[in-house]
């Protein structure tokens, strides 16, 4: 059976898409509809009667064909209307919690054929998506925008707190006082922020053309932690007992309760079965050189290979110029970067 994601089809059903425009026309006309979003051998086996069309999909055609009894079958790319007025006859041995004739048929067909099925309810005025034995309500724009704004506000607070933690973490790195506990606390906040960001992207997808404003607001917030996971991996993977296990995406499937356990997070990141959270860690310095020092990636990489962060703070221009590719101008660039890093460390917020 083909595997479909709910997110993909909710995006195809978002405001501004041809499919959603056609379904909205049906709603406005106060008629119902059953639309099969794909055509395969199973769909053909379940179909009886109707009219074979094979015409290009238009929202107007979908609306007119919905006036007929029976289901409408679309091609897999949703670009053509394959048939209309079709009676669907799925196996009645399949289990469904739906009671209405149209919804039962949609749920059973989606299960039997492995393709999503959409219903439009004239009496309730709602659009539903049936996939893998589940019914997903296609919410109205005001409903999704309300939830998106709530998520956006929460994400903004999380980003503020993450930036505060980063400032404190920078100070600890400069002073060589980072412990495993400090790193885990930062990673915990980053993962929670990432989850909210992912939820926000989902809302933007579902809103389609109506989600431009919230998408722009989200993009601005996401800039502050974009690439942070990769930089932390570059800086601290070598400090783990098993560096290959230091991947922040390993935490994506953690429950909220598991994520709160510093021991469990540290263990999952390759620091052993009983990690010492007070263990001192040394940064590779690339995050500071790139994000705080604003150095080019190639130069930051080269410097981190030749010097530790502390050595860079005391390196003279002559020592820097011993590195191939670093002349007098780049040496001054590095010195300016180290001053910015030091300033960022000593002007950190006092918020705990």
mmCIF file of C-alpha atoms in Angstrom:
data_model
loop_
_atom_site.group_PDB
_atom_site.id
_atom_site.type_symbol
_atom_site.label_atom_id
_atom_site.label_comp_id
_atom_site.label_asym_id
_atom_site.label_seq_id
_atom_site.Cartn_x
_atom_site.Cartn_y
_atom_site.Cartn_z
ATOM 1 C CA UNK A 1 0.000 0.000 0.000
ATOM 2 C CA UNK A 2 1.299 3.428 -0.850
ATOM 3 C CA UNK A 3 2.210 5.576 2.128
ATOM 4 C CA UNK A 4 0.744 9.062 2.271
ATOM 5 C CA UNK A 5 1.366 11.786 4.803
ATOM 6 C CA UNK A 6 -1.475 13.760 6.307
ATOM 7 C CA UNK A 7 0.572 16.918 6.063
ATOM 8 C CA UNK A 8 1.028 16.561 2.309
ATOM 9 C CA UNK A 9 -2.697 16.301 1.656
ATOM 10 C CA UNK A 10 -3.710 18.982 4.122
ATOM 11 C CA UNK A 11 -1.307 21.226 2.229
ATOM 12 C CA UNK A 12 -3.041 20.272 -1.034
ATOM 13 C CA UNK A 13 -6.318 21.166 0.653
ATOM 14 C CA UNK A 14 -5.019 24.549 1.856
ATOM 15 C CA UNK A 15 -6.746 27.805 0.849
ATOM 16 C CA UNK A 16 -5.611 28.986 -2.577
ATOM 17 C CA UNK A 17 -5.134 25.513 -4.044
ATOM 18 C CA UNK A 18 -7.360 24.388 -6.940
ATOM 19 C CA UNK A 19 -8.681 21.438 -4.958
ATOM 20 C CA UNK A 20 -9.689 23.573 -1.976
ATOM 21 C CA UNK A 21 -11.301 26.131 -4.296
ATOM 22 C CA UNK A 22 -13.428 23.384 -5.841
ATOM 23 C CA UNK A 23 -14.427 21.984 -2.443
ATOM 24 C CA UNK A 24 -15.316 25.466 -1.186
ATOM 25 C CA UNK A 25 -17.568 25.915 -4.217
ATOM 26 C CA UNK A 26 -19.352 22.703 -3.230
ATOM 27 C CA UNK A 27 -19.780 23.970 0.330
ATOM 28 C CA UNK A 28 -21.165 27.278 -0.878
ATOM 29 C CA UNK A 29 -23.599 25.398 -3.106
ATOM 30 C CA UNK A 30 -24.807 23.484 -0.032
ATOM 31 C CA UNK A 31 -24.265 20.086 -1.624
ATOM 32 C CA UNK A 32 -22.174 17.182 -0.435
ATOM 33 C CA UNK A 33 -19.391 15.310 -2.183
ATOM 34 C CA UNK A 34 -17.102 12.294 -1.953
ATOM 35 C CA UNK A 35 -13.779 12.723 -3.784
ATOM 36 C CA UNK A 36 -11.143 10.003 -4.108
ATOM 37 C CA UNK A 37 -7.662 11.590 -4.285
ATOM 38 C CA UNK A 38 -5.969 9.028 -6.484
ATOM 39 C CA UNK A 39 -6.592 6.204 -8.883
ATOM 40 C CA UNK A 40 -5.099 2.718 -8.724
ATOM 41 C CA UNK A 41 -6.087 -0.890 -9.290
ATOM 42 C CA UNK A 42 -7.754 -1.097 -5.889
ATOM 43 C CA UNK A 43 -9.863 1.980 -6.575
ATOM 44 C CA UNK A 44 -10.935 0.487 -9.916
ATOM 45 C CA UNK A 45 -11.852 -2.789 -8.233
ATOM 46 C CA UNK A 46 -14.021 -0.963 -5.693
ATOM 47 C CA UNK A 47 -15.754 1.184 -8.315
ATOM 48 C CA UNK A 48 -19.049 0.381 -9.960
ATOM 49 C CA UNK A 49 -21.006 2.345 -12.540
ATOM 50 C CA UNK A 50 -20.521 6.033 -13.077
ATOM 51 C CA UNK A 51 -18.968 7.807 -16.061
ATOM 52 C CA UNK A 52 -15.378 7.585 -17.265
ATOM 53 C CA UNK A 53 -14.289 11.143 -18.029
ATOM 54 C CA UNK A 54 -10.524 11.661 -18.200
ATOM 55 C CA UNK A 55 -10.826 15.464 -18.345
ATOM 56 C CA UNK A 56 -8.618 18.179 -16.880
ATOM 57 C CA UNK A 57 -9.377 19.110 -13.297
ATOM 58 C CA UNK A 58 -11.012 22.499 -12.708
ATOM 59 C CA UNK A 59 -12.757 23.797 -9.624
ATOM 60 C CA UNK A 60 -15.837 24.538 -11.718
ATOM 61 C CA UNK A 61 -15.973 20.977 -13.058
ATOM 62 C CA UNK A 62 -15.617 19.542 -9.559
ATOM 63 C CA UNK A 63 -18.522 21.648 -8.364
ATOM 64 C CA UNK A 64 -20.804 20.626 -11.239
ATOM 65 C CA UNK A 65 -19.955 16.916 -10.980
ATOM 66 C CA UNK A 66 -20.659 16.977 -7.233
ATOM 67 C CA UNK A 67 -24.322 17.604 -8.061
ATOM 68 C CA UNK A 68 -24.496 13.981 -9.251
ATOM 69 C CA UNK A 69 -24.878 11.042 -6.901
ATOM 70 C CA UNK A 70 -21.749 8.967 -6.373
ATOM 71 C CA UNK A 71 -18.051 9.576 -5.919
ATOM 72 C CA UNK A 72 -15.601 11.569 -8.022
ATOM 73 C CA UNK A 73 -12.242 9.926 -8.730
ATOM 74 C CA UNK A 74 -9.162 12.063 -9.422
ATOM 75 C CA UNK A 75 -5.825 11.039 -10.909
ATOM 76 C CA UNK A 76 -2.831 10.491 -8.617
ATOM 77 C CA UNK A 77 -1.433 13.953 -9.426
ATOM 78 C CA UNK A 78 -4.908 15.480 -8.949
ATOM 79 C CA UNK A 79 -4.643 17.110 -12.364
ATOM 80 C CA UNK A 80 -7.446 15.123 -14.040
ATOM 81 C CA UNK A 81 -10.948 13.933 -13.203
ATOM 82 C CA UNK A 82 -10.945 10.229 -14.004
ATOM 83 C CA UNK A 83 -14.577 9.385 -13.276
ATOM 84 C CA UNK A 84 -17.740 10.713 -11.652
ATOM 85 C CA UNK A 85 -21.007 9.292 -10.388
ATOM 86 C CA UNK A 86 -19.117 6.207 -9.194
ATOM 87 C CA UNK A 87 -20.569 3.860 -6.620
ATOM 88 C CA UNK A 88 -17.845 2.671 -4.218
ATOM 89 C CA UNK A 89 -18.188 -0.854 -2.848
ATOM 90 C CA UNK A 90 -15.383 -1.485 -0.312
ATOM 91 C CA UNK A 91 -15.149 -4.631 1.792
ATOM 92 C CA UNK A 92 -17.702 -4.354 4.579
ATOM 93 C CA UNK A 93 -15.482 -6.463 6.858
ATOM 94 C CA UNK A 94 -13.264 -3.442 7.405
ATOM 95 C CA UNK A 95 -13.842 -1.547 10.643
ATOM 96 C CA UNK A 96 -15.017 2.051 10.776
ATOM 97 C CA UNK A 97 -16.450 4.231 13.512
ATOM 98 C CA UNK A 98 -18.320 6.401 11.009
ATOM 99 C CA UNK A 99 -22.099 6.195 10.860
ATOM 100 C CA UNK A 100 -23.130 8.358 7.910
ATOM 101 C CA UNK A 101 -23.283 6.636 4.518
ATOM 102 C CA UNK A 102 -20.878 9.052 2.799
ATOM 103 C CA UNK A 103 -18.366 9.066 5.639
ATOM 104 C CA UNK A 104 -18.469 5.282 6.060
ATOM 105 C CA UNK A 105 -17.860 4.818 2.353
ATOM 106 C CA UNK A 106 -14.987 7.321 2.428
ATOM 107 C CA UNK A 107 -13.284 5.712 5.416
ATOM 108 C CA UNK A 108 -13.643 2.160 4.096
ATOM 109 C CA UNK A 109 -12.448 3.137 0.620
ATOM 110 C CA UNK A 110 -9.389 4.921 2.015
ATOM 111 C CA UNK A 111 -8.501 1.825 4.022
ATOM 112 C CA UNK A 112 -9.134 -0.661 1.207
ATOM 113 C CA UNK A 113 -7.482 1.283 -1.641
ATOM 114 C CA UNK A 114 -4.714 3.032 0.288
ATOM 115 C CA UNK A 115 -5.563 6.465 -1.120
ATOM 116 C CA UNK A 116 -6.959 9.506 0.721
ATOM 117 C CA UNK A 117 -10.643 10.289 0.341
ATOM 118 C CA UNK A 118 -12.276 13.662 0.993
ATOM 119 C CA UNK A 119 -15.881 14.273 1.958
ATOM 120 C CA UNK A 120 -17.877 17.481 1.958
ATOM 121 C CA UNK A 121 -20.772 17.482 4.396
ATOM 122 C CA UNK A 122 -23.642 19.685 3.273
ATOM 123 C CA UNK A 123 -25.489 19.437 6.609
ATOM 124 C CA UNK A 124 -22.479 20.226 8.822
ATOM 125 C CA UNK A 125 -20.615 22.482 6.384
ATOM 126 C CA UNK A 126 -17.256 20.776 6.923
ATOM 127 C CA UNK A 127 -14.582 19.105 4.802
ATOM 128 C CA UNK A 128 -13.022 15.874 6.090
ATOM 129 C CA UNK A 129 -9.938 13.941 4.980
ATOM 130 C CA UNK A 130 -9.896 10.158 5.485
ATOM 131 C CA UNK A 131 -6.519 8.408 5.601
ATOM 132 C CA UNK A 132 -5.262 5.165 7.135
ATOM 133 C CA UNK A 133 -8.404 4.542 9.153
ATOM 134 C CA UNK A 134 -8.557 8.060 10.594
ATOM 135 C CA UNK A 135 -10.674 11.124 9.922
ATOM 136 C CA UNK A 136 -8.963 14.519 9.820
ATOM 137 C CA UNK A 137 -11.106 17.616 9.907
ATOM 138 C CA UNK A 138 -10.029 20.268 7.396
ATOM 139 C CA UNK A 139 -10.384 23.333 9.576
ATOM 140 C CA UNK A 140 -11.514 26.753 8.496
ATOM 141 C CA UNK A 141 -9.017 29.578 8.026
ATOM 142 C CA UNK A 142 -10.059 31.460 11.216
ATOM 143 C CA UNK A 143 -9.639 28.294 13.286
ATOM 144 C CA UNK A 144 -6.122 27.610 11.995
ATOM 145 C CA UNK A 145 -5.033 31.261 12.221
ATOM 146 C CA UNK A 146 -6.128 31.406 15.857
ATOM 147 C CA UNK A 147 -4.048 28.367 16.739
ATOM 148 C CA UNK A 148 -1.138 29.584 14.591
ATOM 149 C CA UNK A 149 -1.062 32.895 16.456
ATOM 150 C CA UNK A 150 -1.030 31.086 19.794
ATOM 151 C CA UNK A 151 1.847 28.892 18.622
ATOM 152 C CA UNK A 152 3.682 31.921 17.274
ATOM 153 C CA UNK A 153 3.404 33.738 20.604
ATOM 154 C CA UNK A 154 4.700 30.704 22.491
ATOM 155 C CA UNK A 155 7.535 30.252 20.002
ATOM 156 C CA UNK A 156 8.523 33.900 20.479
ATOM 157 C CA UNK A 157 8.860 33.350 24.229
ATOM 158 C CA UNK A 158 10.886 30.187 23.692
ATOM 159 C CA UNK A 159 13.231 31.943 21.248
ATOM 160 C CA UNK A 160 13.792 34.751 23.763
ATOM 161 C CA UNK A 161 14.682 32.238 26.463
ATOM 162 C CA UNK A 162 16.897 30.287 24.068
ATOM 163 C CA UNK A 163 18.821 33.454 23.199
ATOM 164 C CA UNK A 164 19.285 34.203 26.898
ATOM 165 C CA UNK A 165 20.637 30.700 27.475
ATOM 166 C CA UNK A 166 22.944 31.079 24.478
ATOM 167 C CA UNK A 167 24.369 34.302 25.881
ATOM 168 C CA UNK A 168 25.028 32.592 29.213
ATOM 169 C CA UNK A 169 26.477 29.571 27.423
ATOM 170 C CA UNK A 170 28.817 31.819 25.421
ATOM 171 C CA UNK A 171 30.170 33.279 28.667
ATOM 172 C CA UNK A 172 30.791 29.781 30.020
ATOM 173 C CA UNK A 173 32.597 28.771 26.824
ATOM 174 C CA UNK A 174 34.857 31.817 26.951
ATOM 175 C CA UNK A 175 35.658 31.106 30.613
ATOM 176 C CA UNK A 176 36.146 27.340 29.952
ATOM 177 C CA UNK A 177 33.428 26.479 32.480
ATOM 178 C CA UNK A 178 30.957 24.523 30.347
ATOM 179 C CA UNK A 179 29.680 21.337 31.958
ATOM 180 C CA UNK A 180 27.673 18.535 30.422
ATOM 181 C CA UNK A 181 24.670 19.790 32.414
ATOM 182 C CA UNK A 182 24.970 23.224 30.773
ATOM 183 C CA UNK A 183 25.119 21.674 27.309
ATOM 184 C CA UNK A 184 22.122 19.407 27.969
ATOM 185 C CA UNK A 185 20.032 22.314 29.275
ATOM 186 C CA UNK A 186 20.764 24.311 26.129
ATOM 187 C CA UNK A 187 19.973 21.335 23.887
ATOM 188 C CA UNK A 188 16.710 20.718 25.769
ATOM 189 C CA UNK A 189 15.587 24.292 25.126
ATOM 190 C CA UNK A 190 16.682 24.069 21.491
ATOM 191 C CA UNK A 191 14.694 20.858 20.930
ATOM 192 C CA UNK A 192 11.557 22.331 22.506
ATOM 193 C CA UNK A 193 11.957 25.423 20.319
ATOM 194 C CA UNK A 194 12.445 23.243 17.244
ATOM 195 C CA UNK A 195 9.224 21.359 17.978
ATOM 196 C CA UNK A 196 7.247 24.578 18.245
ATOM 197 C CA UNK A 197 8.839 25.786 15.015
ATOM 198 C CA UNK A 198 7.821 22.559 13.264
ATOM 199 C CA UNK A 199 4.258 22.970 14.533
ATOM 200 C CA UNK A 200 4.253 26.539 13.249
ATOM 201 C CA UNK A 201 5.379 25.377 9.798
ATOM 202 C CA UNK A 202 2.510 22.883 9.765
ATOM 203 C CA UNK A 203 -0.006 25.657 10.464
ATOM 204 C CA UNK A 204 1.521 27.753 7.663
ATOM 205 C CA UNK A 205 1.219 24.815 5.258
ATOM 206 C CA UNK A 206 -2.431 24.239 6.156
ATOM 207 C CA UNK A 207 -3.215 27.942 5.741
ATOM 208 C CA UNK A 208 -1.781 28.083 2.226
ATOM 209 C CA UNK A 209 -2.088 31.573 0.728
ATOM 210 C CA UNK A 210 -3.760 32.771 3.928
ATOM 211 C CA UNK A 211 -0.639 31.939 5.937
ATOM 212 C CA UNK A 212 1.832 34.361 4.356
ATOM 213 C CA UNK A 213 1.937 36.728 7.330
ATOM 214 C CA UNK A 214 2.435 34.066 10.014
ATOM 215 C CA UNK A 215 5.005 32.344 7.770
ATOM 216 C CA UNK A 216 7.021 35.570 7.546
ATOM 217 C CA UNK A 217 6.860 36.046 11.312
ATOM 218 C CA UNK A 218 7.963 32.465 11.851
ATOM 219 C CA UNK A 219 10.880 32.813 9.424
ATOM 220 C CA UNK A 220 12.160 35.829 11.340
ATOM 221 C CA UNK A 221 12.052 33.953 14.652
ATOM 222 C CA UNK A 222 13.638 30.812 13.184
ATOM 223 C CA UNK A 223 16.681 32.735 11.950
ATOM 224 C CA UNK A 224 18.003 33.022 15.490
ATOM 225 C CA UNK A 225 18.484 29.274 15.923
ATOM 226 C CA UNK A 226 18.969 28.191 12.305
ATOM 227 C CA UNK A 227 22.012 25.912 12.090
ATOM 228 C CA UNK A 228 22.578 25.916 15.847
ATOM 229 C CA UNK A 229 22.142 22.138 16.170
ATOM 230 C CA UNK A 230 24.850 21.498 13.562
ATOM 231 C CA UNK A 231 27.263 23.936 15.203
ATOM 232 C CA UNK A 232 26.783 22.376 18.649
ATOM 233 C CA UNK A 233 27.457 19.002 17.078
ATOM 234 C CA UNK A 234 30.671 20.287 15.485
ATOM 235 C CA UNK A 235 31.808 21.808 18.779
ATOM 236 C CA UNK A 236 30.936 19.016 21.211
ATOM 237 C CA UNK A 237 30.610 15.657 19.424
ATOM 238 C CA UNK A 238 34.268 14.857 20.143
ATOM 239 C CA UNK A 239 33.658 15.256 23.886
ATOM 240 C CA UNK A 240 31.197 12.338 23.946
ATOM 241 C CA UNK A 241 32.207 8.769 24.736
ATOM 242 C CA UNK A 242 30.679 7.801 21.398
ATOM 243 C CA UNK A 243 30.983 10.828 19.070
ATOM 244 C CA UNK A 244 28.923 9.128 16.353
ATOM 245 C CA UNK A 245 25.915 9.128 18.714
ATOM 246 C CA UNK A 246 26.070 12.900 19.215
ATOM 247 C CA UNK A 247 23.188 13.820 16.917
ATOM 248 C CA UNK A 248 20.466 16.122 18.097
ATOM 249 C CA UNK A 249 17.916 14.497 15.786
ATOM 250 C CA UNK A 250 18.138 11.469 18.094
ATOM 251 C CA UNK A 251 15.978 13.499 20.474
ATOM 252 C CA UNK A 252 13.172 14.152 17.995
ATOM 253 C CA UNK A 253 11.228 11.082 19.153
ATOM 254 C CA UNK A 254 11.729 11.751 22.871
ATOM 255 C CA UNK A 255 8.578 12.423 24.860
ATOM 256 C CA UNK A 256 8.365 15.693 26.791
ATOM 257 C CA UNK A 257 9.000 13.763 30.011
ATOM 258 C CA UNK A 258 12.078 12.028 28.592
ATOM 259 C CA UNK A 259 13.416 15.316 27.317
ATOM 260 C CA UNK A 260 13.303 16.748 30.850
ATOM 261 C CA UNK A 261 15.729 14.063 32.081
ATOM 262 C CA UNK A 262 19.251 15.463 31.723
ATOM 263 C CA UNK A 263 20.719 12.023 32.372
ATOM 264 C CA UNK A 264 18.625 10.411 29.654
ATOM 265 C CA UNK A 265 19.383 13.148 27.109
ATOM 266 C CA UNK A 266 23.125 13.009 27.828
ATOM 267 C CA UNK A 267 23.114 9.237 27.521
ATOM 268 C CA UNK A 268 21.261 9.378 24.200
ATOM 269 C CA UNK A 269 23.840 11.835 22.884
ATOM 270 C CA UNK A 270 26.664 9.365 23.421
ATOM 271 C CA UNK A 271 27.933 10.239 26.917
ATOM 272 C CA UNK A 272 27.530 6.717 28.325
ATOM 273 C CA UNK A 273 24.949 4.930 30.401
ATOM 274 C CA UNK A 274 25.550 6.901 33.604
ATOM 275 C CA UNK A 275 26.906 10.264 32.450
ATOM 276 C CA UNK A 276 28.545 12.682 34.862
ATOM 277 C CA UNK A 277 26.621 15.901 34.339
ATOM 278 C CA UNK A 278 29.318 17.954 36.083
ATOM 279 C CA UNK A 279 31.961 16.811 33.598
ATOM 280 C CA UNK A 280 33.857 19.761 32.093
ATOM 281 C CA UNK A 281 33.591 20.131 28.323
ATOM 282 C CA UNK A 282 35.777 22.109 25.929
ATOM 283 C CA UNK A 283 34.245 23.754 22.884
ATOM 284 C CA UNK A 284 35.675 23.527 19.396
ATOM 285 C CA UNK A 285 34.790 27.208 19.092
ATOM 286 C CA UNK A 286 33.178 27.124 15.657
ATOM 287 C CA UNK A 287 29.788 28.414 16.829
ATOM 288 C CA UNK A 288 31.449 31.404 18.465
ATOM 289 C CA UNK A 289 33.648 32.136 15.482
ATOM 290 C CA UNK A 290 30.749 31.912 13.041
ATOM 291 C CA UNK A 291 27.737 33.247 14.921
ATOM 292 C CA UNK A 292 29.341 35.708 17.330
ATOM 293 C CA UNK A 293 32.607 36.498 15.579
ATOM 294 C CA UNK A 294 30.959 36.666 12.126
ATOM 295 C CA UNK A 295 33.911 34.974 10.420
ATOM 296 C CA UNK A 296 33.546 33.115 7.094
ATOM 297 C CA UNK A 297 32.967 29.381 7.553
ATOM 298 C CA UNK A 298 36.184 28.363 5.776
ATOM 299 C CA UNK A 299 38.269 30.672 7.984
ATOM 300 C CA UNK A 300 36.514 29.585 11.185
ATOM 301 C CA UNK A 301 37.134 25.940 10.270
ATOM 302 C CA UNK A 302 40.818 26.579 9.597
ATOM 303 C CA UNK A 303 41.309 28.470 12.867
ATOM 304 C CA UNK A 304 39.568 25.808 14.955
ATOM 305 C CA UNK A 305 41.892 23.176 13.499
ATOM 306 C CA UNK A 306 45.031 25.100 14.470
ATOM 307 C CA UNK A 307 44.047 26.785 17.758
ATOM 308 C CA UNK A 308 41.846 26.168 20.759
ATOM 309 C CA UNK A 309 39.435 28.977 21.627
ATOM 310 C CA UNK A 310 41.634 30.117 24.513
ATOM 311 C CA UNK A 311 44.720 30.139 22.295
ATOM 312 C CA UNK A 312 42.878 32.356 19.829
ATOM 313 C CA UNK A 313 42.184 34.937 22.523
ATOM 314 C CA UNK A 314 45.917 35.374 23.111
ATOM 315 C CA UNK A 315 47.219 34.692 19.588
ATOM 316 C CA UNK A 316 49.240 37.536 18.125
ATOM 317 C CA UNK A 317 48.805 38.727 14.530
ATOM 318 C CA UNK A 318 52.171 37.141 13.723
ATOM 319 C CA UNK A 319 50.993 33.739 15.019
ATOM 320 C CA UNK A 320 47.773 33.999 13.055
ATOM 321 C CA UNK A 321 49.666 34.849 9.888
ATOM 322 C CA UNK A 322 51.605 31.577 10.173
ATOM 323 C CA UNK A 323 48.439 29.821 8.976
ATOM 324 C CA UNK A 324 48.325 29.383 5.223
ATOM 325 C CA UNK A 325 45.889 31.864 3.667
ATOM 326 C CA UNK A 326 45.834 34.323 6.568
ATOM 327 C CA UNK A 327 47.529 37.616 5.818
ATOM 328 C CA UNK A 328 47.690 40.848 7.730
ATOM 329 C CA UNK A 329 44.144 41.896 6.846
ATOM 330 C CA UNK A 330 42.619 38.538 7.849
ATOM 331 C CA UNK A 331 44.654 38.522 11.048
ATOM 332 C CA UNK A 332 43.028 41.848 11.986
ATOM 333 C CA UNK A 333 39.657 40.332 11.067
ATOM 334 C CA UNK A 334 40.281 37.481 13.504
ATOM 335 C CA UNK A 335 41.366 39.845 16.274
ATOM 336 C CA UNK A 336 38.182 41.888 15.800
ATOM 337 C CA UNK A 337 36.141 38.678 15.929
ATOM 338 C CA UNK A 338 37.730 37.650 19.228
ATOM 339 C CA UNK A 339 36.908 41.071 20.683
ATOM 340 C CA UNK A 340 33.258 40.627 19.663
ATOM 341 C CA UNK A 341 33.180 37.196 21.300
ATOM 342 C CA UNK A 342 34.637 38.600 24.522
ATOM 343 C CA UNK A 343 32.180 41.506 24.486
ATOM 344 C CA UNK A 344 29.270 39.098 23.975
ATOM 345 C CA UNK A 345 30.477 37.053 26.963
ATOM 346 C CA UNK A 346 30.791 39.978 29.361
ATOM 347 C CA UNK A 347 27.613 41.801 28.376
ATOM 348 C CA UNK A 348 25.346 38.762 28.853
ATOM 349 C CA UNK A 349 21.928 39.137 30.508
ATOM 350 C CA UNK A 350 21.698 38.365 34.226
ATOM 351 C CA UNK A 351 18.488 36.381 33.786
ATOM 352 C CA UNK A 352 18.921 32.883 35.184
#
